[in-house]
């Protein structure tokens, strides 16, 4: 396991038990972001870096009983917290690195990723792996329940020009990884960037 992976596991493992109680009001923001994915009954969706599984319930509601919901996370304690919360009833939980997913290529319709991009050690490669498992025309949502400025203030830091989530940085990063950004919102109440999986010729399919 790389030092990056160990750091992520240690950081989130120490916080897993009370993660949901620290952010008790985030549910509506998750549900709203899931709605913007435009999922349909029977769709197959991955919650990448699912943590305690807060997105699994709205994802299940969006795809219905015939759909497939998978939550993947690198930190065992986070997945255990998801089970304690009963969210394993809404999706299959996988202990997995999003950089090497145990999923078939083009097997999904969408990926939801909350708070993930800041923790990716190789963002371009990792976003390319997410693209691998999504069909052309499928959708990616990069989400956070508060915007960049509000998050920086919460963490006692300043936003720097090299922030990956800044639109001028994120758009070309996604394009280099097989995605085309279709919308971008960075507000106090949420961050949400949507992108569509391109086909191999660079045009949109779906």
mmCIF file of N, CA and C in Angstrom, residues 69-122:
data_model
loop_
_atom_site.group_PDB
_atom_site.id
_atom_site.type_symbol
_atom_site.label_atom_id
_atom_site.label_comp_id
_atom_site.label_asym_id
_atom_site.label_seq_id
_atom_site.Cartn_x
_atom_site.Cartn_y
_atom_site.Cartn_z
ATOM 1 N N UNK A 69 -26.433 -0.416 -7.374
ATOM 2 C CA UNK A 69 -25.711 0.612 -6.637
ATOM 3 C C UNK A 69 -24.519 -0.039 -5.950
ATOM 4 N N UNK A 70 -23.333 0.497 -6.194
ATOM 5 C CA UNK A 70 -22.111 -0.006 -5.580
ATOM 6 C C UNK A 70 -21.420 1.154 -4.873
ATOM 7 N N UNK A 71 -20.999 0.929 -3.651
ATOM 8 C CA UNK A 71 -20.220 1.908 -2.916
ATOM 9 C C UNK A 71 -18.823 1.370 -2.679
ATOM 10 N N UNK A 72 -17.803 2.089 -3.131
ATOM 11 C CA UNK A 72 -16.412 1.655 -2.976
ATOM 12 C C UNK A 72 -15.656 2.658 -2.116
ATOM 13 N N UNK A 73 -14.879 2.149 -1.172
ATOM 14 C CA UNK A 73 -14.072 3.015 -0.322
ATOM 15 C C UNK A 73 -12.818 2.276 0.100
ATOM 16 N N UNK A 74 -11.772 3.048 0.356
ATOM 17 C CA UNK A 74 -10.473 2.496 0.726
ATOM 18 C C UNK A 74 -10.348 2.229 2.217
ATOM 19 N N UNK A 75 -11.242 2.814 3.028
ATOM 20 C CA UNK A 75 -11.100 2.778 4.487
ATOM 21 C C UNK A 75 -12.106 1.822 5.113
ATOM 22 N N UNK A 76 -11.651 0.711 5.696
ATOM 23 C CA UNK A 76 -12.577 -0.257 6.288
ATOM 24 C C UNK A 76 -13.508 0.348 7.334
ATOM 25 N N UNK A 77 -12.999 1.271 8.145
ATOM 26 C CA UNK A 77 -13.828 1.841 9.211
ATOM 27 C C UNK A 77 -14.995 2.638 8.644
ATOM 28 N N UNK A 78 -14.805 3.267 7.499
ATOM 29 C CA UNK A 78 -15.903 4.000 6.872
ATOM 30 C C UNK A 78 -16.991 3.041 6.392
ATOM 31 N N UNK A 79 -16.585 1.942 5.788
ATOM 32 C CA UNK A 79 -17.562 0.958 5.333
ATOM 33 C C UNK A 79 -18.281 0.320 6.519
ATOM 34 N N UNK A 80 -17.570 0.105 7.600
ATOM 35 C CA UNK A 80 -18.216 -0.439 8.800
ATOM 36 C C UNK A 80 -19.255 0.526 9.348
ATOM 37 N N UNK A 81 -18.961 1.826 9.295
ATOM 38 C CA UNK A 81 -19.939 2.828 9.724
ATOM 39 C C UNK A 81 -21.154 2.822 8.800
ATOM 40 N N UNK A 82 -20.932 2.594 7.506
ATOM 41 C CA UNK A 82 -22.055 2.509 6.568
ATOM 42 C C UNK A 82 -22.959 1.331 6.915
ATOM 43 N N UNK A 83 -22.350 0.211 7.290
ATOM 44 C CA UNK A 83 -23.136 -0.970 7.674
ATOM 45 C C UNK A 83 -23.919 -0.688 8.951
ATOM 46 N N UNK A 84 -23.289 -0.058 9.926
ATOM 47 C CA UNK A 84 -23.978 0.255 11.183
ATOM 48 C C UNK A 84 -25.178 1.171 10.940
ATOM 49 N N UNK A 85 -25.055 2.035 9.939
ATOM 50 C CA UNK A 85 -26.161 2.937 9.604
ATOM 51 C C UNK A 85 -27.224 2.259 8.752
ATOM 52 N N UNK A 86 -26.990 1.004 8.366
ATOM 53 C CA UNK A 86 -27.964 0.260 7.570
ATOM 54 C C UNK A 86 -27.929 0.581 6.092
ATOM 55 N N UNK A 87 -26.906 1.294 5.651
ATOM 56 C CA UNK A 87 -26.880 1.713 4.250
ATOM 57 C C UNK A 87 -26.420 0.609 3.306
ATOM 58 N N UNK A 88 -25.916 -0.475 3.855
ATOM 59 C CA UNK A 88 -25.572 -1.617 2.997
ATOM 60 C C UNK A 88 -26.828 -2.236 2.388
ATOM 61 N N UNK A 89 -27.995 -1.883 2.904
ATOM 62 C CA UNK A 89 -29.245 -2.362 2.292
ATOM 63 C C UNK A 89 -29.526 -1.664 0.960
ATOM 64 N N UNK A 90 -28.901 -0.491 0.770
ATOM 65 C CA UNK A 90 -29.154 0.280 -0.440
ATOM 66 C C UNK A 90 -28.127 0.045 -1.539
ATOM 67 N N UNK A 91 -27.014 -0.587 -1.207
ATOM 68 C CA UNK A 91 -25.992 -0.826 -2.215
ATOM 69 C C UNK A 91 -24.954 -1.818 -1.740
ATOM 70 N N UNK A 92 -24.260 -2.410 -2.687
ATOM 71 C CA UNK A 92 -23.174 -3.338 -2.372
ATOM 72 C C UNK A 92 -21.934 -2.536 -2.006
ATOM 73 N N UNK A 93 -21.311 -2.877 -0.880
ATOM 74 C CA UNK A 93 -20.128 -2.158 -0.420
ATOM 75 C C UNK A 93 -18.871 -2.924 -0.805
ATOM 76 N N UNK A 94 -17.897 -2.196 -1.360
ATOM 77 C CA UNK A 94 -16.630 -2.789 -1.761
ATOM 78 C C UNK A 94 -15.477 -2.069 -1.076
ATOM 79 N N UNK A 95 -14.575 -2.831 -0.472
ATOM 80 C CA UNK A 95 -13.312 -2.272 0.012
ATOM 81 C C UNK A 95 -12.383 -2.236 -1.191
ATOM 82 N N UNK A 96 -12.218 -1.065 -1.780
ATOM 83 C CA UNK A 96 -11.483 -0.972 -3.044
ATOM 84 C C UNK A 96 -10.919 0.423 -3.228
ATOM 85 N N UNK A 97 -9.819 0.477 -3.969
ATOM 86 C CA UNK A 97 -9.183 1.721 -4.364
ATOM 87 C C UNK A 97 -9.803 2.175 -5.682
ATOM 88 N N UNK A 98 -10.224 3.427 -5.752
ATOM 89 C CA UNK A 98 -10.840 3.902 -6.988
ATOM 90 C C UNK A 98 -9.840 3.951 -8.139
ATOM 91 N N UNK A 99 -8.544 3.818 -7.833
ATOM 92 C CA UNK A 99 -7.529 3.788 -8.876
ATOM 93 C C UNK A 99 -7.410 2.417 -9.532
ATOM 94 N N UNK A 100 -8.033 1.409 -8.933
ATOM 95 C CA UNK A 100 -7.974 0.047 -9.485
ATOM 96 C C UNK A 100 -9.262 -0.673 -9.106
ATOM 97 N N UNK A 101 -10.339 -0.306 -9.776
ATOM 98 C CA UNK A 101 -11.657 -0.824 -9.418
ATOM 99 C C UNK A 101 -11.865 -2.250 -9.932
ATOM 100 N N UNK A 102 -12.445 -3.115 -9.114
ATOM 101 C CA UNK A 102 -12.730 -4.488 -9.550
ATOM 102 C C UNK A 102 -14.043 -4.564 -10.329
ATOM 103 N N UNK A 103 -14.165 -3.723 -11.349
ATOM 104 C CA UNK A 103 -15.380 -3.615 -12.143
ATOM 105 C C UNK A 103 -15.030 -3.698 -13.626
ATOM 106 N N UNK A 104 -15.952 -4.233 -14.406
ATOM 107 C CA UNK A 104 -15.726 -4.367 -15.844
ATOM 108 C C UNK A 104 -15.748 -2.997 -16.528
ATOM 109 N N UNK A 105 -15.003 -2.882 -17.605
ATOM 110 C CA UNK A 105 -15.020 -1.661 -18.396
ATOM 111 C C UNK A 105 -16.423 -1.421 -18.959
ATOM 112 N N UNK A 106 -16.836 -0.158 -18.966
ATOM 113 C CA UNK A 106 -18.119 0.279 -19.520
ATOM 114 C C UNK A 106 -19.327 -0.414 -18.877
ATOM 115 N N UNK A 107 -19.186 -0.804 -17.629
ATOM 116 C CA UNK A 107 -20.266 -1.544 -16.977
ATOM 117 C C UNK A 107 -21.232 -0.649 -16.209
ATOM 118 N N UNK A 108 -20.941 0.649 -16.108
ATOM 119 C CA UNK A 108 -21.765 1.558 -15.309
ATOM 120 C C UNK A 108 -22.347 2.674 -16.162
ATOM 121 N N UNK A 109 -23.437 3.238 -15.656
ATOM 122 C CA UNK A 109 -24.062 4.394 -16.291
ATOM 123 C C UNK A 109 -23.625 5.712 -15.670
ATOM 124 N N UNK A 110 -23.131 5.664 -14.431
ATOM 125 C CA UNK A 110 -22.795 6.913 -13.742
ATOM 126 C C UNK A 110 -21.873 6.643 -12.563
ATOM 127 N N UNK A 111 -21.129 7.682 -12.193
ATOM 128 C CA UNK A 111 -20.310 7.679 -10.980
ATOM 129 C C UNK A 111 -20.632 8.927 -10.181
ATOM 130 N N UNK A 112 -20.861 8.734 -8.892
ATOM 131 C CA UNK A 112 -21.048 9.837 -7.949
ATOM 132 C C UNK A 112 -19.820 9.851 -7.044
ATOM 133 N N UNK A 113 -19.207 11.015 -6.881
ATOM 134 C CA UNK A 113 -17.984 11.093 -6.070
ATOM 135 C C UNK A 113 -18.057 12.329 -5.178
ATOM 136 N N UNK A 114 -18.285 12.113 -3.901
ATOM 137 C CA UNK A 114 -18.402 13.205 -2.934
ATOM 138 C C UNK A 114 -17.077 13.396 -2.205
ATOM 139 N N UNK A 115 -16.516 14.586 -2.310
ATOM 140 C CA UNK A 115 -15.289 14.903 -1.579
ATOM 141 C C UNK A 115 -14.093 14.077 -1.980
ATOM 142 N N UNK A 116 -14.130 13.493 -3.155
ATOM 143 C CA UNK A 116 -13.097 12.526 -3.539
ATOM 144 C C UNK A 116 -11.857 13.162 -4.134
ATOM 145 N N UNK A 117 -12.038 14.132 -5.007
ATOM 146 C CA UNK A 117 -10.930 14.558 -5.854
ATOM 147 C C UNK A 117 -9.746 15.106 -5.056
ATOM 148 N N UNK A 118 -10.007 15.725 -3.918
ATOM 149 C CA UNK A 118 -8.921 16.281 -3.107
ATOM 150 C C UNK A 118 -8.036 15.200 -2.508
ATOM 151 N N UNK A 119 -8.510 13.957 -2.491
ATOM 152 C CA UNK A 119 -7.766 12.867 -1.874
ATOM 153 C C UNK A 119 -7.170 11.901 -2.894
ATOM 154 N N UNK A 120 -7.234 12.249 -4.178
ATOM 155 C CA UNK A 120 -6.679 11.376 -5.203
ATOM 156 C C UNK A 120 -5.187 11.667 -5.383
ATOM 157 N N UNK A 121 -4.321 10.665 -5.193
ATOM 158 C CA UNK A 121 -2.885 10.911 -5.333
ATOM 159 C C UNK A 121 -2.458 11.190 -6.770
ATOM 160 N N UNK A 122 -3.164 10.603 -7.736
ATOM 161 C CA UNK A 122 -2.865 10.806 -9.158
ATOM 162 C C UNK A 122 -4.173 11.141 -9.857
#
